PDB file of C-alpha atoms in Angstrom:
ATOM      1  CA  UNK A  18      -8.837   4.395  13.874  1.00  0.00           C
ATOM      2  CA  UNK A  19      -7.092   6.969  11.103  1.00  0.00           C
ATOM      3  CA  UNK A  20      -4.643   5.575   8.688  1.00  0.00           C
ATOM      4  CA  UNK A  21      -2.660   8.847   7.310  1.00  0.00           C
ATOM      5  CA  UNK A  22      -1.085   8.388   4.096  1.00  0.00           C
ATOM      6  CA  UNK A  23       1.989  10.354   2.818  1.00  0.00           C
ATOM      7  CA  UNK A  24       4.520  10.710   0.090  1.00  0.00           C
ATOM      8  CA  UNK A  25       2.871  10.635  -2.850  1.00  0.00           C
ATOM      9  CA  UNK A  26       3.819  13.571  -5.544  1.00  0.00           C
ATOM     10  CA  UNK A  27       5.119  13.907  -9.124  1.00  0.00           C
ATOM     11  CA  UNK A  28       8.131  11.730 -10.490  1.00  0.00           C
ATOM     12  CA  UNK A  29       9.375  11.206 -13.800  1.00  0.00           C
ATOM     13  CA  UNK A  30       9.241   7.275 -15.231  1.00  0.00           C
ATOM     14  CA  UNK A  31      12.010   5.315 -14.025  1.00  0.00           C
ATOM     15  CA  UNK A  32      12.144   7.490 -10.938  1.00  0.00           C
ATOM     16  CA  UNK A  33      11.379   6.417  -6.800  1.00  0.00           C
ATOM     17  CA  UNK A  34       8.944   7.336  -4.644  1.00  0.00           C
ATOM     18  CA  UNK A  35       8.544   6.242  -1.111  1.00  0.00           C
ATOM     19  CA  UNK A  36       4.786   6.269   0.577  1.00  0.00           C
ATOM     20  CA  UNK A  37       4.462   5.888   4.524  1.00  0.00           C
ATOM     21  CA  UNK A  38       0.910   5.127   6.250  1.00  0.00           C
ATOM     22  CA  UNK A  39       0.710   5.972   9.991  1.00  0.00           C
ATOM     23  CA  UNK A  40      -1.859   4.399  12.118  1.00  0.00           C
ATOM     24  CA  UNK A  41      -3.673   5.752  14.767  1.00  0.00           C
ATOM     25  CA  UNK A  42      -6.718   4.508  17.556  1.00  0.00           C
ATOM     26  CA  UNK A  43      -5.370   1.025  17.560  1.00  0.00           C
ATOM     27  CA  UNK A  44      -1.948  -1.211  16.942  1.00  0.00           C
ATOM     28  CA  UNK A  45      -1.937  -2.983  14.248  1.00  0.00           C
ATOM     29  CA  UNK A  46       1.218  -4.906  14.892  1.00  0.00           C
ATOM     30  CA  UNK A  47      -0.134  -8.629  14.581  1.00  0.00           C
ATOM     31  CA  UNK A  48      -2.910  -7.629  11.535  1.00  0.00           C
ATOM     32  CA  UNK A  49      -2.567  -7.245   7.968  1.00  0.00           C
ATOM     33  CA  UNK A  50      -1.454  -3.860   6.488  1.00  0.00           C
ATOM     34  CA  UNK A  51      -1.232  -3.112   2.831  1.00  0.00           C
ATOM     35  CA  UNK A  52      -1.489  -0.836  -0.364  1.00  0.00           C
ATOM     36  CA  UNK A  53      -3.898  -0.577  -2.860  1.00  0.00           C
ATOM     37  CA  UNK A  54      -4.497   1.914  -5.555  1.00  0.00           C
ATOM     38  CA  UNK A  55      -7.015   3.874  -8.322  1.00  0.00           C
ATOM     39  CA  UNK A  56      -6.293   4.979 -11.724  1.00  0.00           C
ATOM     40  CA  UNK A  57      -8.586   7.386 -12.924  1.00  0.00           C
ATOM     41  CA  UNK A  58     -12.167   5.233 -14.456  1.00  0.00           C
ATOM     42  CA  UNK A  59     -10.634   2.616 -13.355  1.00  0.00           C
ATOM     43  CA  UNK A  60     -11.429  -0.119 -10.353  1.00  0.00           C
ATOM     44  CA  UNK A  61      -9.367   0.011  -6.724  1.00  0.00           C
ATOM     45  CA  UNK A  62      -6.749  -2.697  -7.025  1.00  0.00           C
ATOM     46  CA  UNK A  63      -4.432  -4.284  -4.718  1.00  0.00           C
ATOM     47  CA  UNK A  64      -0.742  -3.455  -4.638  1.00  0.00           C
ATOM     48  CA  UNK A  65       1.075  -5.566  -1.652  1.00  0.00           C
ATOM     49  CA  UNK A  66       0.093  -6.531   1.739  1.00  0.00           C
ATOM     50  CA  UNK A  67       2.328  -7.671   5.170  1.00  0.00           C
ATOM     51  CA  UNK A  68       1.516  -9.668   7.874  1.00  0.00           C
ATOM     52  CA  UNK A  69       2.895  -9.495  11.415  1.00  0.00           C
ATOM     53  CA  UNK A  70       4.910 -12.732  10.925  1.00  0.00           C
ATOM     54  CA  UNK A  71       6.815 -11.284   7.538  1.00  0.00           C
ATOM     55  CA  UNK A  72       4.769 -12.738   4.773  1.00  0.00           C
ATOM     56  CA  UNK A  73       4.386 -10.379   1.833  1.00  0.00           C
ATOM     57  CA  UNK A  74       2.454 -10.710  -0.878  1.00  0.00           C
ATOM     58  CA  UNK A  75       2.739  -8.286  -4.284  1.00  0.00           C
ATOM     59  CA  UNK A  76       0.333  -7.768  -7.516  1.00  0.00           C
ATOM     60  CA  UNK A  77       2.147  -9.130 -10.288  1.00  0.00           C
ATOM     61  CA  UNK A  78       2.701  -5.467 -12.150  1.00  0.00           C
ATOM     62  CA  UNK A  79       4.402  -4.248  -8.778  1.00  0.00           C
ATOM     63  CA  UNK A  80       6.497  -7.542  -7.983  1.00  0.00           C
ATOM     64  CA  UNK A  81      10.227  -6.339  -8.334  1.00  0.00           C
ATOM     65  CA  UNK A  82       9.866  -2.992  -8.297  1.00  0.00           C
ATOM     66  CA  UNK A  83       7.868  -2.078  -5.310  1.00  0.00           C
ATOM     67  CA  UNK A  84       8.697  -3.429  -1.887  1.00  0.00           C
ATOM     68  CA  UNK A  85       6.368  -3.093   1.293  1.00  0.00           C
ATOM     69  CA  UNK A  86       7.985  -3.002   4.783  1.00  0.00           C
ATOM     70  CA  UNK A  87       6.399  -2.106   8.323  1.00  0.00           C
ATOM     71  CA  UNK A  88       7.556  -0.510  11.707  1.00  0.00           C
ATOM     72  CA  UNK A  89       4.942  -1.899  14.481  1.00  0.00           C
ATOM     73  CA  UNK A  90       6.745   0.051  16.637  1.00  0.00           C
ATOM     74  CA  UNK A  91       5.312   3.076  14.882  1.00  0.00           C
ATOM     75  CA  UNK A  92       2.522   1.271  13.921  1.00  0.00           C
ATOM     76  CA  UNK A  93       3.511   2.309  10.227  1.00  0.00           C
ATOM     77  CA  UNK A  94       3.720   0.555   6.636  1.00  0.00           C
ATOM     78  CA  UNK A  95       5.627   2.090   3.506  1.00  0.00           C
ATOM     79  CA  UNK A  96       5.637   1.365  -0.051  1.00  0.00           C
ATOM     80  CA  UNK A  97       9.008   1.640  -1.573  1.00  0.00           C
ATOM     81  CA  UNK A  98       8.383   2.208  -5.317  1.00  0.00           C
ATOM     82  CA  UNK A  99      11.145   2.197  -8.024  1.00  0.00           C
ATOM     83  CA  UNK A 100      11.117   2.246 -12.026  1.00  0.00           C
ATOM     84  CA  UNK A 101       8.026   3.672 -11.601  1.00  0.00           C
ATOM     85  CA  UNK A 102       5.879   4.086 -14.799  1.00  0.00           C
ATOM     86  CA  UNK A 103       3.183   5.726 -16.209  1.00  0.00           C
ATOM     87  CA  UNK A 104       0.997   2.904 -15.283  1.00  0.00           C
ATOM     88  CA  UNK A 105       1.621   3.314 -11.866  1.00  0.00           C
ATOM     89  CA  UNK A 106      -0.101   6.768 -11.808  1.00  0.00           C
ATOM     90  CA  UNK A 107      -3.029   6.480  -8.842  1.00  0.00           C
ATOM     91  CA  UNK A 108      -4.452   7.627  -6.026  1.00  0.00           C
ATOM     92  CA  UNK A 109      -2.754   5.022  -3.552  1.00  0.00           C
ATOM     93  CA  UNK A 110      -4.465   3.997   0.102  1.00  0.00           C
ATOM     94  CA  UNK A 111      -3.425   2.143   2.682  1.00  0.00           C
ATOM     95  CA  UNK A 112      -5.079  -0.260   4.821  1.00  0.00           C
ATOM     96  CA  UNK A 113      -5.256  -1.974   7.578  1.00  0.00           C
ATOM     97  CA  UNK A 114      -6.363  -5.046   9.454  1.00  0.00           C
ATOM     98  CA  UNK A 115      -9.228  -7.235   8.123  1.00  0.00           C
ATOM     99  CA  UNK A 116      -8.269 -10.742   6.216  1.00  0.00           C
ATOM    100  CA  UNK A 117      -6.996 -12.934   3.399  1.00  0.00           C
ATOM    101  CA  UNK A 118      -9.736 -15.027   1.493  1.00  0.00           C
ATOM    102  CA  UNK A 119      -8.893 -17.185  -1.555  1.00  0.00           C
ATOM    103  CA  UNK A 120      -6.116 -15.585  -1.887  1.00  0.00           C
ATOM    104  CA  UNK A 121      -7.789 -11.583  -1.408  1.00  0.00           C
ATOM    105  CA  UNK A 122      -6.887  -9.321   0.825  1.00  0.00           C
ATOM    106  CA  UNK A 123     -10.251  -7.312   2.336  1.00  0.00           C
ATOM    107  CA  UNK A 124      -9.155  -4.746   4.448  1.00  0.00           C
ATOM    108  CA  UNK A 125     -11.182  -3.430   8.091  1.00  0.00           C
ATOM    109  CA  UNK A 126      -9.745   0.254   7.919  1.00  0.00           C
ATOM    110  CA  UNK A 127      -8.759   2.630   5.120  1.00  0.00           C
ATOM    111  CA  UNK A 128      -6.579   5.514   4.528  1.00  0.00           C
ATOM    112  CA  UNK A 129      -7.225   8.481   2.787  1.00  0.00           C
ATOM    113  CA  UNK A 130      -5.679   7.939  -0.283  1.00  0.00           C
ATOM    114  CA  UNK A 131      -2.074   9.815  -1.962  1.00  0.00           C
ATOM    115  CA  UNK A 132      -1.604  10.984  -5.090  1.00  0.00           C
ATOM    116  CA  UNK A 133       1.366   9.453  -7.423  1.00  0.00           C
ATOM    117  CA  UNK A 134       1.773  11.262 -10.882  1.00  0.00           C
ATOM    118  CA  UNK A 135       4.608   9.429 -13.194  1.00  0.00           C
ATOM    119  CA  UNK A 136       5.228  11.683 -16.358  1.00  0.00           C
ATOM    120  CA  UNK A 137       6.555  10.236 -19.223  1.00  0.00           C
TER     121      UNK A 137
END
């Protein structure tokens, strides 16, 4: 399985970026699929996760400006991400498959990872 991330790049605050995450090896079209990202020294975090049947579920500092949407006919997932901010500077990943538990989402598969850069 090989989750390829793309999109990522430099944007000034308040601008868009839009991330795609193709899947390969395997369909993921009734699993999880999501985003999570790492600032620099700091811990992996979620961003926003999708299920099969449409539920969606964002971190609180994305909700309203970020919106996650899949093609399981492509087996992809994107991250649509507007009045972006400093904050949101990261490497990004996507993932794949694996479960909710209390609420946490713990991916099976990983992607690489994309740089996002928002200047100031």
């Amino acid at each position: 399985v090989q989750l390829q991330a793309s999109g990522g790049g430099l944007v000034q605050a308040g601008g868009s970026l839009k991330l795609s995450c193709a899947a390969s090896g395997r369909t993921f079209s009734s699993a999880y699929m999501g985003w999570f990202r790492q600032a620099p020294g700091e811990e992996r975090e979620f961003v926003a996760s999708i299920l099969w049947s449409g539920s969606i579920y964002y971190a609180h500092s994305v909700k309203g400006r970020f919106t996650i949407s899949r093609d399981n006919a492509k087996n992809t997932v994107y991250l649509q991400m507007n009045s972006l901010k400093p904050g949101d500077t990261a490497v990004y990943y996507c993932a794949a498959d694996g479960g909710v538990v209390s609420g946490t989402y713990y991916p099976r598969y990983w992607g690489q990872g994309t740089q996002v850069t928002v200047s100031s």
